[in-house]
Short mmCIF file of C-alpha atoms in Angstrom, two decimals:
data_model
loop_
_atom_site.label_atom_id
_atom_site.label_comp_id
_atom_site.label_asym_id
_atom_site.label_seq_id
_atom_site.Cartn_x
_atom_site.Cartn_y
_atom_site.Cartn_z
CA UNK C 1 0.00 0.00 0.00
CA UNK C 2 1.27 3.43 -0.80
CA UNK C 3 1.31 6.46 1.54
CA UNK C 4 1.90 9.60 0.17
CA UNK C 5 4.27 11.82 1.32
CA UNK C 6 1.96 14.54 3.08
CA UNK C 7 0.63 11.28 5.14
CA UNK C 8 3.42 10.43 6.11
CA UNK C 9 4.74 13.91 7.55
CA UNK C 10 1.73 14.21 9.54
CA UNK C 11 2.47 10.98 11.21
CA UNK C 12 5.68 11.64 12.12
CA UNK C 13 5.25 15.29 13.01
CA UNK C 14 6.82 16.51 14.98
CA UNK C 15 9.37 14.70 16.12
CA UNK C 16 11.86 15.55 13.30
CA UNK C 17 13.40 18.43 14.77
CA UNK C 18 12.15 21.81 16.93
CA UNK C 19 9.10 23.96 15.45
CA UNK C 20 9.91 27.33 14.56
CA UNK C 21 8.03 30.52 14.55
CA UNK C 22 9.38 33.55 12.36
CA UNK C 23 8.63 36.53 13.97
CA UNK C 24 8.86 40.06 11.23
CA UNK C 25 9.45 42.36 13.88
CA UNK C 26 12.23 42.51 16.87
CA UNK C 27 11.57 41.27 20.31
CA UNK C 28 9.05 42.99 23.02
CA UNK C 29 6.76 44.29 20.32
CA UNK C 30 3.18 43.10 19.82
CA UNK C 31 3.85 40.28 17.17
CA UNK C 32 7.02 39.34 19.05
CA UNK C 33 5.25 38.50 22.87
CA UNK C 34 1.92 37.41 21.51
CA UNK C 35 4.38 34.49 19.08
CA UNK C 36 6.50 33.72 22.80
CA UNK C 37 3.28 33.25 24.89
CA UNK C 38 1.59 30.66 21.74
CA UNK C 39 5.06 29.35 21.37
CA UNK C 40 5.38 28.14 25.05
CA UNK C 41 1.67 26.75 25.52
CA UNK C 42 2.37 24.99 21.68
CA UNK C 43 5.60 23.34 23.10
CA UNK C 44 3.82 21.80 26.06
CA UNK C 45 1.52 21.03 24.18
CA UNK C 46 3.22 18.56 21.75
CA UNK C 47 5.71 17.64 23.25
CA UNK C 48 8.67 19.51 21.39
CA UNK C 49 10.71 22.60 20.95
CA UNK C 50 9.21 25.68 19.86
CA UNK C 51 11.31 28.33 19.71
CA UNK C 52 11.08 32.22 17.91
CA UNK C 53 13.65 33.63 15.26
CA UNK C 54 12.96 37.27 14.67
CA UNK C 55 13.48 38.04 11.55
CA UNK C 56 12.40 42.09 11.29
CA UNK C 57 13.20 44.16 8.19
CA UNK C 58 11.57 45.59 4.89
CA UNK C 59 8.28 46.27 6.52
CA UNK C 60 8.17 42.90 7.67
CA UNK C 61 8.24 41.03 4.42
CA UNK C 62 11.28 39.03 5.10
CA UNK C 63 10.21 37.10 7.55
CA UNK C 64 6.78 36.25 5.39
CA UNK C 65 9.31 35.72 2.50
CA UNK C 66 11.07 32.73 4.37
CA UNK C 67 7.77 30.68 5.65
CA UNK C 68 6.27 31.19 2.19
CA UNK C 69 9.45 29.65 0.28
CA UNK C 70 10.33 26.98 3.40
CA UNK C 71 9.52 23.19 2.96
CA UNK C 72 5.64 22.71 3.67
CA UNK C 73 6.39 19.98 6.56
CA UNK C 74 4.78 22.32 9.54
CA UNK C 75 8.14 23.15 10.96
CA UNK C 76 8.55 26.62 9.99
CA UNK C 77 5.76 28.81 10.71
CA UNK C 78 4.69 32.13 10.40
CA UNK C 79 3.82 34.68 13.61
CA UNK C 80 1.62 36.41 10.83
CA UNK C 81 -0.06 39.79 10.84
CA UNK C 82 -2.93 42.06 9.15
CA UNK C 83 0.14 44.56 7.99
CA UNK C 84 1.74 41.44 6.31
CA UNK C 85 -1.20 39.42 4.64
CA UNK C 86 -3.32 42.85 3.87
CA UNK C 87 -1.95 46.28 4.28
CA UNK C 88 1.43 45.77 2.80
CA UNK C 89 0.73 43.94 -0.14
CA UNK C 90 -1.94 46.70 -0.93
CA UNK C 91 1.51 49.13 -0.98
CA UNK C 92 3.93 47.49 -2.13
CA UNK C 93 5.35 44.48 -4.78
CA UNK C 94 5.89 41.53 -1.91
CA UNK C 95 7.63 38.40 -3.17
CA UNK C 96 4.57 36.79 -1.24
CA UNK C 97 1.12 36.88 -1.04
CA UNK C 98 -1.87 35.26 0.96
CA UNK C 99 -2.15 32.05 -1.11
CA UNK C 100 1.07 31.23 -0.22
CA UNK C 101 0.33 30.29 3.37
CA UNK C 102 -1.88 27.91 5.02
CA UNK C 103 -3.93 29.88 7.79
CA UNK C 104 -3.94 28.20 11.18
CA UNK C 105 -5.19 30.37 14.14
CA UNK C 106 -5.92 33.96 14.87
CA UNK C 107 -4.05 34.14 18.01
CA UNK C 108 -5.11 37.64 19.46
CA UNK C 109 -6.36 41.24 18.13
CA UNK C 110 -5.61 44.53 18.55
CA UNK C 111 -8.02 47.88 18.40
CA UNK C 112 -6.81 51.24 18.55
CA UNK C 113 -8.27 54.27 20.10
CA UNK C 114 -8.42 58.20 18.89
CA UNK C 115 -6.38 60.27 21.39
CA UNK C 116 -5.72 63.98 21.92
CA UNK C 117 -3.04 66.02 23.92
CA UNK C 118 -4.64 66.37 27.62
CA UNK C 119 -4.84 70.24 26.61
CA UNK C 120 -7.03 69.84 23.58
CA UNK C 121 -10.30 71.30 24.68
CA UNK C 122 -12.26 68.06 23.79
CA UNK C 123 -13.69 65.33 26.19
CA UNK C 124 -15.86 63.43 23.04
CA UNK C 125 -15.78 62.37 19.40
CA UNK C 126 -18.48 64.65 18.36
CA UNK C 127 -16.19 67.21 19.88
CA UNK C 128 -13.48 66.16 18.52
CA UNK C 129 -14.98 66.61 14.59
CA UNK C 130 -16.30 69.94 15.09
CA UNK C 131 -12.78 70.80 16.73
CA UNK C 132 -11.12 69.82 13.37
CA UNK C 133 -13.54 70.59 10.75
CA UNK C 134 -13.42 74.42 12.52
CA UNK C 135 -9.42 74.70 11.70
CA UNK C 136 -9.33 72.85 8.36
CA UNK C 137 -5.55 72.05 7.32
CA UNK C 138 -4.25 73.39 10.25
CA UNK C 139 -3.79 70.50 12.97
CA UNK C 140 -2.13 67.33 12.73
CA UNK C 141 -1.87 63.98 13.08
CA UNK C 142 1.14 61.65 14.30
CA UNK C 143 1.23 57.96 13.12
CA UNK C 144 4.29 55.09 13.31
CA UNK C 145 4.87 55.69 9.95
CA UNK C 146 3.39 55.78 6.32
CA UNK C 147 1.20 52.96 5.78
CA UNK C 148 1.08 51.97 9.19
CA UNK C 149 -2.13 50.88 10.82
CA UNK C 150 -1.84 53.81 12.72
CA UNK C 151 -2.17 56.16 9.77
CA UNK C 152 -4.57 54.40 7.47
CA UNK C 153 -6.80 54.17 10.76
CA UNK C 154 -7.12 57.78 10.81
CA UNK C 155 -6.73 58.55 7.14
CA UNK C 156 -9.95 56.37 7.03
CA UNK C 157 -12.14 57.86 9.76
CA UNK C 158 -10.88 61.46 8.46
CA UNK C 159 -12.50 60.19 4.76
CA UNK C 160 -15.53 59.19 6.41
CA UNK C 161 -16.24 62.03 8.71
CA UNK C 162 -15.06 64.62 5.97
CA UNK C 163 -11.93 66.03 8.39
CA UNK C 164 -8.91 67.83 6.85
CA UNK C 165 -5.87 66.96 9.64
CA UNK C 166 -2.17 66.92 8.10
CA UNK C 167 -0.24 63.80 8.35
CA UNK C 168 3.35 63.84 10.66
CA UNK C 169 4.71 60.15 10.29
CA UNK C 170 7.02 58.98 12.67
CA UNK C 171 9.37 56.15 12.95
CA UNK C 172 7.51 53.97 15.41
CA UNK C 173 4.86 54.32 17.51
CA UNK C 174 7.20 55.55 20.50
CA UNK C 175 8.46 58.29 19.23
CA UNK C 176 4.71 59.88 17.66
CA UNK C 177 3.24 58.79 20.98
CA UNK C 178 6.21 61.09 22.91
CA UNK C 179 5.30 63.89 20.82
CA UNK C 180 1.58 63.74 21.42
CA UNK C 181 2.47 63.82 25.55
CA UNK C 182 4.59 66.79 24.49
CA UNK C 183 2.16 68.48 22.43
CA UNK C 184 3.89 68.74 19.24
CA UNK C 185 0.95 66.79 17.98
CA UNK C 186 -2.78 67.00 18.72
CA UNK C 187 -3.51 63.63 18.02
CA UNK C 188 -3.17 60.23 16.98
CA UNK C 189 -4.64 56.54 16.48
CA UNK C 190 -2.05 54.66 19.03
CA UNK C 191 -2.84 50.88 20.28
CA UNK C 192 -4.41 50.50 23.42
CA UNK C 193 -1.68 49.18 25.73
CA UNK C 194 0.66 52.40 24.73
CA UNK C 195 -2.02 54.75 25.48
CA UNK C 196 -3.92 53.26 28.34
CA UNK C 197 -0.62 54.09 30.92
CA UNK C 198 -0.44 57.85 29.56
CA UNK C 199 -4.15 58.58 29.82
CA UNK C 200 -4.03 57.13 33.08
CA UNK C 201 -1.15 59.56 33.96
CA UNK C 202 -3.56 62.51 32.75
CA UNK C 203 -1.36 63.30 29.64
CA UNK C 204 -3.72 62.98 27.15
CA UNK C 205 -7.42 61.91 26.56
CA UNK C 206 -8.79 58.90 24.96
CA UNK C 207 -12.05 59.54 22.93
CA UNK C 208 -13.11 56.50 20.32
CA UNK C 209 -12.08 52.76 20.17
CA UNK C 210 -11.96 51.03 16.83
CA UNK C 211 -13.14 47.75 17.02
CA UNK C 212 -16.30 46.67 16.66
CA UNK C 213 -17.03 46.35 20.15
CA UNK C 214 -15.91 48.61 23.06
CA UNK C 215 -12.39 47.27 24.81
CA UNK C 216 -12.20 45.54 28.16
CA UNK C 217 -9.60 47.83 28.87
CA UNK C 218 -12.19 50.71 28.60
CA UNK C 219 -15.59 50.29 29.25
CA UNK C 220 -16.38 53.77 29.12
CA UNK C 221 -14.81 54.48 26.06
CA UNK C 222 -17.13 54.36 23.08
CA UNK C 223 -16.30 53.03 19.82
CA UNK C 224 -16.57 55.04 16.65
CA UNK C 225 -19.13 52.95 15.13
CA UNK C 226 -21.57 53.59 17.90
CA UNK C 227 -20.49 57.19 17.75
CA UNK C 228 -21.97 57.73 14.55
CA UNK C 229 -19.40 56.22 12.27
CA UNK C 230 -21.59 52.26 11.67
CA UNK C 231 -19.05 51.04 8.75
CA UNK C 232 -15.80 52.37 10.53
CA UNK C 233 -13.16 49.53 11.37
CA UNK C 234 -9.55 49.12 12.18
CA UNK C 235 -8.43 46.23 14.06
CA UNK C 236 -5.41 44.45 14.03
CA UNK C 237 -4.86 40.22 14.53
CA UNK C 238 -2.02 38.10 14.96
CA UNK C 239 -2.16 34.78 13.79
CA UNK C 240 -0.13 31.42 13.31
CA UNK C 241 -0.20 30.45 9.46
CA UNK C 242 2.31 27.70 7.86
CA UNK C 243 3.35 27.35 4.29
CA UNK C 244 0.93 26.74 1.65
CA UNK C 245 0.75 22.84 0.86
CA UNK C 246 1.41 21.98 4.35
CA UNK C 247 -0.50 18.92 5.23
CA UNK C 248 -4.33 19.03 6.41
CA UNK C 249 -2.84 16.71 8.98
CA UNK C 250 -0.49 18.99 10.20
CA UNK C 251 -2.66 21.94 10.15
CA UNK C 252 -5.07 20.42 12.14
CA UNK C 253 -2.31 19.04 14.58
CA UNK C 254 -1.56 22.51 15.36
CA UNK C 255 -4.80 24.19 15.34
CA UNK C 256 -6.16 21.54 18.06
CA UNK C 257 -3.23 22.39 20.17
CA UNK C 258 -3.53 26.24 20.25
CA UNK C 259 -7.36 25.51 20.59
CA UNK C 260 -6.28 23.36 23.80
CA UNK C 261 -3.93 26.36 24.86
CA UNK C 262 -7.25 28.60 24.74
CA UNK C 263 -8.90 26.38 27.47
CA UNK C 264 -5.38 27.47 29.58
CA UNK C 265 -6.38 30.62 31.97
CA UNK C 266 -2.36 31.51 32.41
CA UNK C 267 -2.92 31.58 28.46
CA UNK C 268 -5.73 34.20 28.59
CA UNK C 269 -3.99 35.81 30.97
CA UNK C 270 -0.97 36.47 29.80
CA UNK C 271 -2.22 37.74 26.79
CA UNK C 272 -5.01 39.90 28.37
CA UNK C 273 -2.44 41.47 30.58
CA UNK C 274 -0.42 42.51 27.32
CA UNK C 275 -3.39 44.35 26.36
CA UNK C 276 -4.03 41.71 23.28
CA UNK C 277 -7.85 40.22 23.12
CA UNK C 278 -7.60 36.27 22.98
CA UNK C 279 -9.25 34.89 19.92
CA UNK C 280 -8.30 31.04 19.17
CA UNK C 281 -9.99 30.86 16.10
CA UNK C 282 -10.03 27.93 13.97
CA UNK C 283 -8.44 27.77 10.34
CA UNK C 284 -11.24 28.37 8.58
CA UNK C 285 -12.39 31.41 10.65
CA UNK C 286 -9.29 32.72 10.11
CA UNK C 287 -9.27 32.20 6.19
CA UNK C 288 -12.45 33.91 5.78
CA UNK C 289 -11.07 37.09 8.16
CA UNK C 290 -8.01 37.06 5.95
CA UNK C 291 -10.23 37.07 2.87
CA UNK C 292 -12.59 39.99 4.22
CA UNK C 293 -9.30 42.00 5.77
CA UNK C 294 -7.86 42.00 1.95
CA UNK C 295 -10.37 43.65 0.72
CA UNK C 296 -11.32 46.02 3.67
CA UNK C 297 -7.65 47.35 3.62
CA UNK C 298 -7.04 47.79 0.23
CA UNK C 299 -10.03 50.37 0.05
CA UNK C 300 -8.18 51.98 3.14
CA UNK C 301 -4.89 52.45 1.26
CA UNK C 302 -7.26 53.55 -1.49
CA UNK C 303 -8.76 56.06 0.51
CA UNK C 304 -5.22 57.05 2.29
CA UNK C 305 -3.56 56.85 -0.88
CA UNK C 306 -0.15 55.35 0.12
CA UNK C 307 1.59 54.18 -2.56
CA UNK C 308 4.84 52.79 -2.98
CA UNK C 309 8.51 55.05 -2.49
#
């Protein structure tokens, strides 16, 4: 009887050698802790090494570049992104795109909120609008950069709320964040985690969430979509996706093991207490959010028109 060669990976998996998880960005950020906590619970899981390479550069396609050419045996995976499988192929020519990887799991999500300098005489989003539309051109925004979720976030509420703010990128999210606290900039889109500490320190004011639902972190906080806004979105996942071709043996291996990892509260915890929402979705959840975020982001870049340097 033959067995084909997919079979027999999946019954050996994975006991060849140590899983590992490419990372497209360098350690602490986001991507990088969210890929360490998975990458620990996934070890004791099955019973074998999983370990992280970072591999940041060229806005993170390097690192996508690698897991899409590597061997499709479920040993080299992908910390994956919605910057790498949606925004950045909507800006520039990547070597890669999403048919070239085998989704897995959403692992956690990420909404941002609208802030403003604590000395910005607004305390609301309706405020906010009238606040800008009354000093067209004039203000500005900061972002982590050109094309970064950051900037298309606001570049797309501006188009839908008919604002006129000038764009200030920055290199990183540190740096525009700094220069909101000092007031060189009114206001931004930042993630919750980096401005949840400052608002709590009274430095600036947090006005509209993102996401489709209000964030545990803050209850009080409205969303935009309830604010008036019903089609506005910008979230953010990270997600565990392997080489296209891998086998459905394989795939499934893994996706039962985060699933398992779900059901851990240190799991949950950890995450929550990085200011990531837990998802654990299954592989075809996360094919059809992969699907929908392509299209939703191109008409963002659209809208922000970014296009490539």
């Amino acid at each position: 009887m033959l067995i084909s060669t997919g079979a027999c990976q999946a019954q050996t998996w994975p006991q060849k050698q140590p899983v590992k998880i490419l990372v497209g960005v360098a350690a602490g950020g986001t991507t990088d802790t969210i890929a360490r906590i998975i990458a620990k619970s996934l070890s004791d899981q099955i019973g074998q090494s999983v370990f992280i390479e970072n591999r940041p550069g060229a806005a993170q396609t390097i690192s996508a570049e690698i897991v899409a050419q590597a061997p499709a045996d479920g040993y080299t995976l992908l910390m994956a992104n919605t910057p790498q499988m949606a925004i950045i192929p909507a800006i520039l020519k990547t070597r890669y795109a999403a048919k070239d990887f085998a989704p897995i799991s959403i692992i956690g999500s990420n909404a941002f909120v609208l802030c403003v300098n604590s000395k910005v005489p607004v305390n609301s989003l309706a405020e906010f609008i009238s606040y800008v539309k009354a000093r067209p051109g004039v203000l500005s925004y900061a972002s982590g950069g050109a094309g970064n979720v950051t900037h298309l976030s606001m570049a797309y509420f501006q188009k839908l709320a008919g604002l006129d703010i000038v764009h200030v990128p920055y290199k990183g999210g540190a740096p525009a964040m700094a220069d909101l606290i000092a007031g060189h900039v009114p206001t931004m889109f930042a993630s919750i985690a980096d401005a949840l500490p400052q608002a709590d320190a009274g430095a600036i004011k947090l006005l509209a969430v993102s996401g489709l639902e209000r964030a545990r972190e803050l209850p009080n906080v409205p969303t935009i979509r309830e604010s008036g806004y019903p089609t506005y979105e910008a979230l953010t996942w990270n997600g565990l996706v392997a080489p296209a071709g891998t086998p459905k043996e394989i795939i499934e291996q893994i996706e039962k093991a985060i699933l398992v990892s779900f059901k851990q509260p240190t799991v949950i915890e950890q995450l929550s207490n990085k200011g990531i929402d837990p998802v654990g979705s299954s592989a075809a959840e996360f094919a059809n959010t992969i699907a929908k975020d392509i299209k939703l982001w191109q008409e963002i870049v659209d809208v922000a028109d970014v296009k490539e340097k």
